Tab-separated table of C-alpha atoms (C1' of nucleotides) in Angstrom:
chain	number	residue	atom	x	y	z
P	5	UNK	CA	0.041	0.004	0.066
P	6	UNK	CA	2.816	2.604	0.909
P	7	UNK	CA	3.737	2.774	-2.624
P	8	UNK	CA	6.278	5.785	-3.539
P	9	UNK	CA	6.903	9.132	-2.757
P	10	UNK	CA	5.311	11.437	-5.425
P	11	UNK	CA	7.969	14.148	-6.484
P	12	UNK	CA	5.741	17.445	-7.116
P	13	UNK	CA	6.163	20.862	-6.621
P	14	UNK	CA	5.932	21.583	-3.211
P	15	UNK	CA	4.508	25.039	-3.537
P	16	UNK	CA	1.226	24.099	-5.375
P	17	UNK	CA	0.824	20.453	-3.519
P	18	UNK	CA	2.532	20.436	-0.087
P	19	UNK	CA	1.930	16.803	0.772
P	20	UNK	CA	3.590	15.432	-2.245
P	21	UNK	CA	6.849	16.459	-0.489
P	22	UNK	CA	5.937	14.781	2.805
P	23	UNK	CA	3.727	11.860	2.007
P	24	UNK	CA	3.331	8.505	1.072
P	25	UNK	CA	0.748	8.093	-1.911
P	26	UNK	CA	-1.561	5.230	-0.344
P	27	UNK	CA	-4.048	3.328	-2.181
P	28	UNK	CA	-7.780	1.853	-1.010
P	29	UNK	CA	-9.865	-0.297	-2.388
P	30	UNK	CA	-13.613	0.125	-2.444
P	31	UNK	CA	-15.332	0.007	1.208
P	32	UNK	CA	-11.878	0.096	2.629
P	33	UNK	CA	-11.178	2.046	5.783
P	34	UNK	CA	-9.031	4.870	5.693
P	35	UNK	CA	-9.064	5.223	9.810
P	36	UNK	CA	-11.743	4.646	12.337
P	37	UNK	CA	-13.458	6.564	14.704
P	38	UNK	CA	-11.748	7.155	17.963
P	39	UNK	CA	-8.334	6.496	16.434
P	40	UNK	CA	-5.707	9.039	16.969
P	41	UNK	CA	-5.555	11.043	14.178
P	42	UNK	CA	-1.710	11.783	13.233
P	43	UNK	CA	-2.181	11.473	9.233
P	44	UNK	CA	-3.420	13.812	7.036
P	45	UNK	CA	-4.782	12.806	3.783
P	46	UNK	CA	-5.330	14.864	0.474
P	47	UNK	CA	-7.267	12.826	-2.155
P	48	UNK	CA	-5.728	12.168	-5.539
P	49	UNK	CA	-8.597	10.335	-7.097
P	50	UNK	CA	-11.500	8.343	-6.059
P	51	UNK	CA	-14.241	9.648	-3.333
P	52	UNK	CA	-13.993	9.153	0.507
P	53	UNK	CA	-16.849	9.355	2.862
P	54	UNK	CA	-16.404	9.968	6.706
P	55	UNK	CA	-19.363	8.787	9.181
P	56	UNK	CA	-19.878	8.931	12.850
P	57	UNK	CA	-22.388	6.811	15.221
P	58	UNK	CA	-24.597	8.015	17.446
P	59	UNK	CA	-24.974	6.748	21.133
P	60	UNK	CA	-28.511	5.141	19.930
P	61	UNK	CA	-26.902	3.667	16.274
P	62	UNK	CA	-28.100	6.039	14.152
P	63	UNK	CA	-25.395	7.061	11.460
P	64	UNK	CA	-24.253	10.711	10.158
P	65	UNK	CA	-22.171	10.991	7.281
P	66	UNK	CA	-19.734	14.093	8.205
P	67	UNK	CA	-18.926	14.478	4.493
P	68	UNK	CA	-17.797	13.393	1.090
P	69	UNK	CA	-14.018	14.082	-0.308
P	70	UNK	CA	-13.029	14.160	-3.746
P	71	UNK	CA	-9.557	14.829	-5.257
P	72	UNK	CA	-7.932	17.820	-3.798
P	73	UNK	CA	-9.587	17.782	-0.785
P	74	UNK	CA	-7.856	17.531	2.647
P	75	UNK	CA	-9.012	15.026	4.937
P	76	UNK	CA	-8.063	13.719	8.517
P	77	UNK	CA	-8.486	17.305	10.069
P	78	UNK	CA	-10.173	16.457	13.290
P	79	UNK	CA	-10.998	18.204	16.382
P	80	UNK	CA	-8.477	17.057	19.099
P	81	UNK	CA	-6.486	14.195	19.072
P	82	UNK	CA	-8.612	11.843	17.784
P	83	UNK	CA	-10.908	10.909	15.111
P	84	UNK	CA	-14.562	11.994	15.644
P	85	UNK	CA	-15.371	10.678	12.259
P	86	UNK	CA	-14.462	7.115	10.436
P	87	UNK	CA	-13.309	7.655	7.083
P	88	UNK	CA	-13.982	4.968	4.085
P	89	UNK	CA	-13.434	4.736	0.542
P	90	UNK	CA	-16.405	4.915	-1.747
P	91	UNK	CA	-14.712	4.171	-4.655
P	92	UNK	CA	-11.271	2.602	-5.396
P	93	UNK	CA	-9.076	5.646	-4.518
P	94	UNK	CA	-5.847	6.742	-4.116
P	95	UNK	CA	-4.481	9.846	-1.458
P	96	UNK	CA	-1.489	11.060	-0.148
P	97	UNK	CA	-1.025	10.719	3.558
P	98	UNK	CA	1.656	12.722	5.477
P	99	UNK	CA	1.964	12.847	9.463
P	100	UNK	CA	1.861	16.173	10.953
P	101	UNK	CA	4.850	15.858	12.151
P	102	UNK	CA	6.589	15.344	8.859
P	103	UNK	CA	4.540	18.164	7.289
P	104	UNK	CA	6.109	20.551	9.853
P	105	UNK	CA	9.568	19.238	9.479
P	106	UNK	CA	9.283	19.698	5.575
P	107	UNK	CA	7.853	22.649	5.138
P	108	UNK	CA	8.475	24.324	7.963
P	109	UNK	CA	6.123	25.026	11.208
P	110	UNK	CA	4.550	27.769	9.722
P	111	UNK	CA	3.386	26.668	6.193
P	112	UNK	CA	2.270	23.488	7.635
P	113	UNK	CA	0.159	25.302	10.413
P	114	UNK	CA	-1.248	27.226	7.539
P	115	UNK	CA	-2.355	24.669	5.687
P	116	UNK	CA	-3.801	22.607	8.489
P	117	UNK	CA	-5.637	25.993	9.372
P	118	UNK	CA	-6.924	26.591	6.030
P	119	UNK	CA	-8.309	22.958	5.507
P	120	UNK	CA	-9.355	23.104	9.374
P	121	UNK	CA	-11.360	26.411	8.485
P	122	UNK	CA	-13.006	25.004	5.104
P	123	UNK	CA	-13.974	22.031	7.382
P	124	UNK	CA	-15.691	24.403	9.511
P	125	UNK	CA	-17.443	26.145	7.135
P	126	UNK	CA	-18.834	23.253	5.464
P	127	UNK	CA	-19.938	22.101	8.955
P	128	UNK	CA	-21.508	25.276	9.748
P	129	UNK	CA	-23.458	25.176	6.084
P	130	UNK	CA	-24.508	21.798	6.914
P	131	UNK	CA	-26.317	23.245	10.125
P	132	UNK	CA	-28.248	25.763	8.150
P	133	UNK	CA	-29.412	23.075	5.732
P	134	UNK	CA	-30.509	20.269	8.193
P	135	UNK	CA	-31.852	23.273	10.733
P	136	UNK	CA	-33.768	25.453	7.771
P	137	UNK	CA	-34.399	22.917	4.471
P	138	UNK	CA	-36.597	20.494	3.461
P	139	UNK	CA	-36.400	17.380	2.155
P	140	UNK	CA	-36.649	18.368	-1.392
P	141	UNK	CA	-34.744	21.857	-0.989
P	142	UNK	CA	-31.779	19.653	0.958
P	143	UNK	CA	-31.473	16.983	-2.108
P	144	UNK	CA	-31.478	19.750	-4.683
P	145	UNK	CA	-28.257	20.984	-3.079
P	146	UNK	CA	-26.945	17.920	-2.491
P	147	UNK	CA	-26.972	17.279	-6.265
P	148	UNK	CA	-26.009	20.878	-7.299
P	149	UNK	CA	-23.301	20.450	-5.190
P	150	UNK	CA	-22.004	17.169	-6.541
P	151	UNK	CA	-22.669	18.711	-10.168
P	152	UNK	CA	-20.150	21.710	-9.092
P	153	UNK	CA	-17.696	19.331	-7.659
P	154	UNK	CA	-17.635	17.350	-10.926
P	155	UNK	CA	-18.007	19.995	-13.709
P	156	UNK	CA	-18.679	17.417	-15.739
P	157	UNK	CA	-21.943	17.013	-17.903
P	158	UNK	CA	-22.717	13.676	-16.560
P	159	UNK	CA	-22.542	13.818	-12.994
P	160	UNK	CA	-21.673	10.858	-11.013
P	161	UNK	CA	-22.765	9.798	-7.557
P	162	UNK	CA	-20.134	7.319	-6.105
P	163	UNK	CA	-22.588	7.314	-2.930
P	164	UNK	CA	-25.409	5.303	-2.377
P	165	UNK	CA	-28.773	6.480	-1.155
P	166	UNK	CA	-28.303	5.501	2.111
P	167	UNK	CA	-25.329	7.089	2.410
P	168	UNK	CA	-27.264	10.697	1.126
P	169	UNK	CA	-29.838	10.115	3.333
P	170	UNK	CA	-27.696	10.021	6.313
P	171	UNK	CA	-25.801	12.929	5.383
P	172	UNK	CA	-28.896	14.797	4.556
P	173	UNK	CA	-30.654	13.722	7.957
P	174	UNK	CA	-33.700	11.680	5.613
P	175	UNK	CA	-34.591	8.196	4.886
P	176	UNK	CA	-33.651	6.501	2.104
P	177	UNK	CA	-37.062	6.188	0.712
P	178	UNK	CA	-37.884	10.134	1.155
P	179	UNK	CA	-33.892	10.744	-0.858
P	180	UNK	CA	-35.632	8.405	-2.981
P	181	UNK	CA	-38.654	10.102	-3.539
P	182	UNK	CA	-37.377	13.678	-3.817
P	183	UNK	CA	-34.964	12.705	-6.577
P	184	UNK	CA	-38.085	11.337	-8.639
P	185	UNK	CA	-39.957	14.397	-7.877
P	186	UNK	CA	-36.809	16.623	-9.259
P	187	UNK	CA	-36.649	14.246	-12.325
P	188	UNK	CA	-40.504	14.746	-13.446
P	189	UNK	CA	-40.113	18.404	-12.384
P	190	UNK	CA	-37.634	18.298	-15.179
P	191	UNK	CA	-34.871	19.971	-12.934
P	192	UNK	CA	-32.624	16.824	-13.283
P	193	UNK	CA	-32.104	13.999	-15.134
P	194	UNK	CA	-31.007	10.433	-14.016
P	195	UNK	CA	-29.983	8.278	-16.409
P	196	UNK	CA	-28.905	5.662	-14.216
P	197	UNK	CA	-29.618	5.947	-10.492
P	198	UNK	CA	-25.859	6.927	-9.945
P	199	UNK	CA	-25.383	9.322	-12.751
P	200	UNK	CA	-27.478	12.174	-13.818
P	201	UNK	CA	-27.341	15.364	-15.392
P	202	UNK	CA	-28.433	19.098	-14.394
P	203	UNK	CA	-31.476	20.347	-16.899
P	204	UNK	CA	-32.788	23.366	-14.642
P	205	UNK	CA	-29.481	24.857	-12.956
P	206	UNK	CA	-31.318	28.033	-11.672
P	207	UNK	CA	-34.517	26.163	-10.398
P	208	UNK	CA	-32.146	23.753	-8.777
P	209	UNK	CA	-30.211	26.700	-7.172
P	210	UNK	CA	-33.311	28.369	-6.073
P	211	UNK	CA	-34.443	25.387	-4.280
P	212	UNK	CA	-31.218	24.637	-2.527
P	213	UNK	CA	-30.018	27.929	-1.655
E	30	UNK	CA	-22.440	21.141	22.223
E	31	UNK	CA	-22.135	24.152	24.353
E	32	UNK	CA	-18.482	22.938	25.110
E	33	UNK	CA	-16.822	25.551	27.261
E	34	UNK	CA	-13.340	26.337	26.681
E	35	UNK	CA	-11.954	25.951	30.117
E	36	UNK	CA	-11.021	29.005	32.159
E	37	UNK	CA	-7.702	29.508	32.710
E	38	UNK	CA	-4.912	31.042	34.837
E	39	UNK	CA	-4.354	34.513	33.513
E	40	UNK	CA	-1.079	33.473	32.483
E	41	UNK	CA	-2.617	31.015	29.533
E	42	UNK	CA	-5.380	33.660	29.470
E	43	UNK	CA	-3.652	35.860	26.651
E	44	UNK	CA	-6.650	38.172	26.051
E	45	UNK	CA	-6.192	40.198	29.540
E	46	UNK	CA	-2.683	41.384	27.932
E	47	UNK	CA	-3.699	42.348	24.330
E	48	UNK	CA	-7.383	43.216	24.615
E	49	UNK	CA	-9.782	45.882	25.438
E	50	UNK	CA	-12.736	45.660	28.069
E	51	UNK	CA	-15.903	46.209	26.214
E	52	UNK	CA	-19.535	46.430	27.226
E	53	UNK	CA	-22.721	45.514	25.564
E	54	UNK	CA	-25.976	46.215	26.440
E	55	UNK	CA	-28.885	43.586	26.190
E	56	UNK	CA	-29.980	43.254	22.411
E	57	UNK	CA	-26.529	45.159	21.107
E	58	UNK	CA	-24.748	43.791	18.080
E	59	UNK	CA	-20.977	43.097	18.573
E	60	UNK	CA	-20.490	42.508	15.119
E	61	UNK	CA	-22.707	41.970	12.091
E	62	UNK	CA	-22.839	38.955	9.451
E	63	UNK	CA	-20.435	39.783	6.641
E	64	UNK	CA	-18.954	42.085	8.554
E	65	UNK	CA	-14.817	41.751	8.427
E	66	UNK	CA	-13.539	39.532	11.168
E	67	UNK	CA	-10.563	41.390	12.618
E	68	UNK	CA	-11.320	41.232	16.407
E	69	UNK	CA	-11.657	38.356	18.843
E	70	UNK	CA	-13.634	38.282	21.797
E	71	UNK	CA	-13.210	36.321	25.103
E	72	UNK	CA	-16.422	36.648	27.099
E	73	UNK	CA	-16.250	37.983	30.462
E	74	UNK	CA	-19.596	38.084	31.800
E	75	UNK	CA	-23.105	37.809	30.237
E	76	UNK	CA	-24.037	36.071	27.252
E	77	UNK	CA	-23.994	36.371	23.373
E	78	UNK	CA	-26.023	34.506	20.608
E	79	UNK	CA	-24.597	34.249	16.818
E	80	UNK	CA	-27.141	33.806	13.832
E	81	UNK	CA	-26.874	33.947	10.351
E	82	UNK	CA	-30.207	34.637	8.068
E	83	UNK	CA	-30.742	32.182	4.957
E	84	UNK	CA	-31.674	33.602	1.452
E	85	UNK	CA	-35.281	32.446	2.404
E	86	UNK	CA	-35.205	34.740	5.554
E	87	UNK	CA	-35.096	31.729	8.062
E	88	UNK	CA	-32.724	32.050	10.689
E	89	UNK	CA	-30.236	29.698	12.025
E	90	UNK	CA	-28.780	29.946	15.373
E	91	UNK	CA	-24.985	29.156	15.337
E	92	UNK	CA	-24.688	28.922	19.084
E	93	UNK	CA	-24.680	30.707	22.513
E	94	UNK	CA	-21.570	31.877	24.124
E	95	UNK	CA	-20.525	32.438	27.946
E	96	UNK	CA	-17.994	33.800	30.038
E	97	UNK	CA	-14.628	31.868	28.783
E	98	UNK	CA	-15.662	31.304	25.526
E	99	UNK	CA	-13.981	33.029	22.603
E	100	UNK	CA	-16.201	34.115	19.892
E	101	UNK	CA	-15.246	36.099	16.411
E	102	UNK	CA	-13.543	32.824	14.924
E	103	UNK	CA	-14.744	32.823	11.738
E	104	UNK	CA	-14.062	30.948	8.432
E	105	UNK	CA	-12.470	32.999	6.039
E	106	UNK	CA	-11.963	37.010	6.321
E	107	UNK	CA	-15.869	37.731	6.820
E	108	UNK	CA	-18.329	37.175	9.555
E	109	UNK	CA	-20.558	34.172	8.546
E	110	UNK	CA	-22.746	35.155	11.853
E	111	UNK	CA	-23.818	38.221	13.551
E	112	UNK	CA	-23.253	38.185	17.348
E	113	UNK	CA	-25.534	40.006	19.560
E	114	UNK	CA	-25.720	40.397	23.545
E	115	UNK	CA	-28.762	38.261	24.997
E	116	UNK	CA	-27.936	39.831	28.312
E	117	UNK	CA	-25.913	43.033	29.226
E	118	UNK	CA	-22.428	41.601	28.738
E	119	UNK	CA	-18.530	42.542	28.937
E	120	UNK	CA	-15.976	40.921	26.885
E	121	UNK	CA	-12.453	41.561	26.164
E	122	UNK	CA	-11.628	42.181	22.611
E	123	UNK	CA	-8.385	41.689	20.799
E	124	UNK	CA	-7.345	42.451	17.246
E	125	UNK	CA	-5.768	39.179	15.797
E	126	UNK	CA	-2.462	41.353	14.943
E	127	UNK	CA	-2.311	42.571	18.399
E	128	UNK	CA	-2.421	39.152	19.659
E	129	UNK	CA	0.475	38.053	17.541
E	130	UNK	CA	2.594	40.732	18.866
E	131	UNK	CA	1.861	40.894	21.961
E	132	UNK	CA	2.463	36.960	22.690
E	133	UNK	CA	3.962	36.008	19.644
E	134	UNK	CA	3.231	34.519	16.367
E	135	UNK	CA	3.198	30.835	17.601
E	136	UNK	CA	0.735	31.327	20.758
E	137	UNK	CA	-1.361	33.624	19.031
E	138	UNK	CA	-1.845	30.890	16.157
E	139	UNK	CA	-2.267	28.155	18.460
E	140	UNK	CA	-4.869	30.362	20.397
E	141	UNK	CA	-6.949	30.676	17.170
E	142	UNK	CA	-6.301	27.112	16.440
E	143	UNK	CA	-7.844	25.926	20.093
E	144	UNK	CA	-10.631	28.474	19.189
E	145	UNK	CA	-11.502	27.194	15.954
E	146	UNK	CA	-11.155	23.539	16.937
E	147	UNK	CA	-13.470	23.769	19.454
E	148	UNK	CA	-16.146	25.653	17.145
E	149	UNK	CA	-15.612	22.965	14.918
E	150	UNK	CA	-16.480	20.188	17.387
E	151	UNK	CA	-19.436	22.015	18.428
E	152	UNK	CA	-20.365	22.380	14.722
E	153	UNK	CA	-20.080	18.823	14.280
E	154	UNK	CA	-21.891	17.681	17.410
E	155	UNK	CA	-24.718	19.979	16.212
E	156	UNK	CA	-25.075	18.344	13.201
E	157	UNK	CA	-25.550	15.159	14.615
E	158	UNK	CA	-28.333	16.614	16.635
E	159	UNK	CA	-29.939	18.210	13.940
E	160	UNK	CA	-29.753	15.091	11.771
E	161	UNK	CA	-30.455	12.545	14.199
E	162	UNK	CA	-32.506	13.362	17.303
E	163	UNK	CA	-36.184	14.193	18.034
E	164	UNK	CA	-37.567	17.441	18.832
E	165	UNK	CA	-37.770	15.773	22.597
E	166	UNK	CA	-34.133	14.669	22.418
E	167	UNK	CA	-32.979	18.208	21.078
E	168	UNK	CA	-34.671	20.117	23.987
E	169	UNK	CA	-33.600	17.567	26.583
E	170	UNK	CA	-29.804	17.973	25.758
E	171	UNK	CA	-30.196	21.737	25.054
E	172	UNK	CA	-31.440	22.163	28.722
E	173	UNK	CA	-28.439	19.498	29.986
E	174	UNK	CA	-25.775	21.799	28.293
E	175	UNK	CA	-27.345	24.842	29.790
E	176	UNK	CA	-27.051	23.308	33.239
E	177	UNK	CA	-23.552	21.944	32.767
E	178	UNK	CA	-22.583	25.125	31.433
E	179	UNK	CA	-24.062	27.064	34.422
E	180	UNK	CA	-23.115	24.313	37.331
E	181	UNK	CA	-25.781	26.137	39.219
E	182	UNK	CA	-28.293	24.396	41.064
E	183	UNK	CA	-30.577	26.839	39.182
E	184	UNK	CA	-30.127	27.003	35.785
E	185	UNK	CA	-30.958	30.411	33.785
E	186	UNK	CA	-31.819	30.767	30.339
E	187	UNK	CA	-30.499	33.871	28.747
E	188	UNK	CA	-32.428	33.318	25.844
E	189	UNK	CA	-36.094	33.229	24.838
E	190	UNK	CA	-38.220	30.392	23.170
E	191	UNK	CA	-37.713	31.599	19.619
E	192	UNK	CA	-33.492	31.582	19.852
E	193	UNK	CA	-33.901	27.854	21.280
E	194	UNK	CA	-36.122	27.078	18.602
E	195	UNK	CA	-34.100	28.323	16.024
E	196	UNK	CA	-30.965	26.818	17.544
E	197	UNK	CA	-32.361	23.233	17.228
E	198	UNK	CA	-34.197	23.503	14.043
E	199	UNK	CA	-37.564	23.455	15.562
E	200	UNK	CA	-40.781	26.004	16.281
E	201	UNK	CA	-41.338	28.037	19.081
E	202	UNK	CA	-44.401	25.964	20.027
E	203	UNK	CA	-42.619	22.594	19.747
E	204	UNK	CA	-39.880	23.968	22.025
E	205	UNK	CA	-42.520	25.288	24.503
E	206	UNK	CA	-44.331	21.569	24.283
E	207	UNK	CA	-41.659	19.573	25.010
E	208	UNK	CA	-40.279	21.654	27.820
E	209	UNK	CA	-43.608	21.098	29.304
E	210	UNK	CA	-43.702	17.354	28.514
E	211	UNK	CA	-40.049	17.127	30.241
E	212	UNK	CA	-41.430	18.848	33.438
E	213	UNK	CA	-44.409	16.640	33.474
E	214	UNK	CA	-42.396	13.725	33.130
E	215	UNK	CA	-40.732	15.076	36.350
E	216	UNK	CA	-37.144	15.512	34.597
E	217	UNK	CA	-36.862	19.089	34.597
E	218	UNK	CA	-38.514	21.655	37.222
E	219	UNK	CA	-39.453	25.404	35.754
E	220	UNK	CA	-39.485	27.978	38.223
E	221	UNK	CA	-40.327	30.658	35.864
E	222	UNK	CA	-40.328	30.002	32.025
E	223	UNK	CA	-36.575	31.201	31.930
E	224	UNK	CA	-35.048	29.283	34.986
E	225	UNK	CA	-35.367	25.546	35.973
E	226	UNK	CA	-33.439	23.092	38.054
E	227	UNK	CA	-32.681	19.611	36.983
E	228	UNK	CA	-34.510	16.739	38.622
E	229	UNK	CA	-33.497	13.698	36.967
E	230	UNK	CA	-29.956	13.859	35.382
E	231	UNK	CA	-29.750	10.453	34.650
E	232	UNK	CA	-32.882	10.617	32.220
E	233	UNK	CA	-32.292	13.625	30.603
E	234	UNK	CA	-28.885	12.274	29.643
E	235	UNK	CA	-30.364	9.267	28.129
E	236	UNK	CA	-32.668	11.198	26.264
E	237	UNK	CA	-30.087	13.560	25.054
E	238	UNK	CA	-27.023	11.485	24.386
G	12	DC	C1'	-31.244	-17.703	-14.695
G	13	DG	C1'	-31.718	-17.043	-9.947
G	14	DC	C1'	-30.075	-14.675	-6.199
G	15	DG	C1'	-28.778	-10.319	-3.191
G	16	DT	C1'	-28.350	-6.166	-3.181
G	17	DG	C1'	-30.189	-1.833	-4.149
G	18	DT	C1'	-33.765	1.592	-5.773
G	19	DT	C1'	-38.088	2.707	-6.693
G	20	DT	C1'	-43.170	2.739	-5.431
G	21	DG	C1'	-47.010	2.471	-2.697
G	22	DA	C1'	-49.852	2.983	1.897
G	23	DT	C1'	-50.374	4.587	6.272
G	24	DA	C1'	-49.173	6.279	10.832
G	25	DG	C1'	-46.883	9.940	13.694
G	26	DC	C1'	-44.168	13.737	14.347
G	27	DA	C1'	-43.972	18.468	14.233
G	28	DA	C1'	-45.555	22.458	12.203
G	29	DT	C1'	-49.209	25.785	11.348
G	30	DC	C1'	-53.109	28.380	12.216
G	31	DA	C1'	-55.379	30.162	16.656
G	32	DA	C1'	-56.604	31.359	21.021
G	33	DG	C1'	-55.817	31.747	25.560
G	34	DT	C1'	-52.716	32.671	29.501
G	35	DT	C1'	-48.255	34.613	32.043
G	36	DC	C1'	-44.728	37.837	32.307
G	37	DT	C1'	-42.670	42.188	32.069
G	38	DG	C1'	-42.078	47.171	31.748
G	39	DT	C1'	-43.995	51.259	31.777
G	40	DG	C1'	-46.922	55.247	33.138
G	41	DG	C1'	-50.618	56.965	36.176
C	13	DC	C1'	-48.721	50.308	44.396
C	14	DC	C1'	-51.556	49.587	40.893
C	15	DA	C1'	-53.209	49.190	35.919
C	16	DC	C1'	-52.523	48.274	31.461
C	17	DA	C1'	-50.366	47.411	27.024
C	18	DG	C1'	-47.368	44.774	24.184
C	19	DA	C1'	-44.508	40.627	24.411
C	20	DA	C1'	-43.388	36.254	25.673
C	21	DC	C1'	-45.069	31.870	26.459
C	22	DT	C1'	-48.251	27.759	26.674
C	23	DT	C1'	-52.108	25.198	25.093
C	24	DG	C1'	-55.273	23.175	21.442
C	25	DA	C1'	-57.085	22.072	17.034
C	26	DT	C1'	-55.727	20.555	12.396
C	27	DT	C1'	-52.646	19.818	8.479
C	28	DG	C1'	-48.769	18.137	6.134
C	29	DC	C1'	-44.260	16.577	5.682
C	30	DT	C1'	-41.376	12.443	6.355
C	31	DA	C1'	-40.879	8.076	8.471
C	32	DT	C1'	-42.163	3.684	8.980
C	33	DC	C1'	-44.069	-0.634	7.364
C	34	DA	C1'	-44.320	-3.272	2.719
C	35	DA	C1'	-44.026	-4.566	-1.615
C	36	DA	C1'	-42.049	-4.635	-6.402
C	37	DC	C1'	-38.761	-3.331	-9.425
C	38	DA	C1'	-33.851	-2.970	-11.676
C	39	DC	C1'	-29.198	-4.264	-11.707
C	40	DG	C1'	-25.166	-7.003	-11.136
C	41	DC	C1'	-22.870	-11.536	-10.281
C	42	DG	C1'	-22.068	-16.015	-9.672
DNA sequence: CGCGTGTTTGATAGCAATCAAGTTCTGTGG
DNA sequence: CCACAGAACTTGATTGCTATCAAACACGCG
């Protein structure tokens, strides 16, 4: 799994000079909940999901991570979420200590602060969605986010309906119904249950915003 | 959710040497949404509420801040939330630049990282609550948090029902009903609508966890 | 082809939102 | 100190959205 140290310009991708490329098969765990958080990961390809279990067994998805995203930032010393590969994927992993050694403390701190800040903003936006939005609005926003992430005509959803449901605080049936509804209304067009195209971005944005 | 940053001896309370004491009357705004985020605040007395408006006018409360909490940490340069005093209150305000000058860059960065980390953890916990919990569970947890914050026999709620509702993603009527229900069940005892005592902490914890 | 998994669709139930009065609290002025 | 008005809170009746329960349908794989 520890294949090679990727040689890349450090100015652009700080992970390259301090990290190790790792590959994970679909379904494999990058790290577990409550495990010490030592490594930071930058996703290179594929998609990763973070999740945590509530005391009553219900699951909350923290987020979905795509190439370029930094993963492994956690509040405190231990991972509050588990991370699992949704597709086969590769990531550059770097211990915090090595980042500091290679980049200098200041740059390493800046890197971590930026990642933490981005995660925080994401969490805040998610709070707003869960606190204020209807099922239809949540799904609309989710699909739009996925589309914006991939900037491709045909958007691929690497996660299943259950993952979407747990992310949005809904049930799998409701997610499915809302997708059907958006489809019927002509806002999106699902070619298969995991791929779609955006048909009416304006209406979708109006719903999700 | 309402995790306090532990009060610390003044040697480690950097605000004292870099900040200015400010007082705010009840209802006064510490800062507005979308305003540049320059100052960090440490609450000394009173209670502050952060909130933001969604595009459709619905309001989300970010959190409630008590003495010892650091406020003003935001993702990016501008405040994503507005902050308003719920009671008359005092806070020590310090510009980030001054903190760095007085404490040294490293200590200032650590201070900010710690506050950011705490806020992030709070937001994550809040996501879990909004995504997974019922109205009754949310209110139970909220009351328990408030009680833990104040560590007093009689707990005072500085915020109104509407604030609680917007924080928990519920309506004011539902919050009121759940409080009545917890009261009837003997888990809490409201002496006035803003003060209560915890009667059955175990049951309350079981509900809220 | 059959099986298992994942998704969609349908029927029903239940929780929380909404709509609508009351009731209590609070602050203000007589 | 009391009276009053307005705000905040509680309670009640009803609606509606989403969860739940149940079954059918698609798809991938041995």
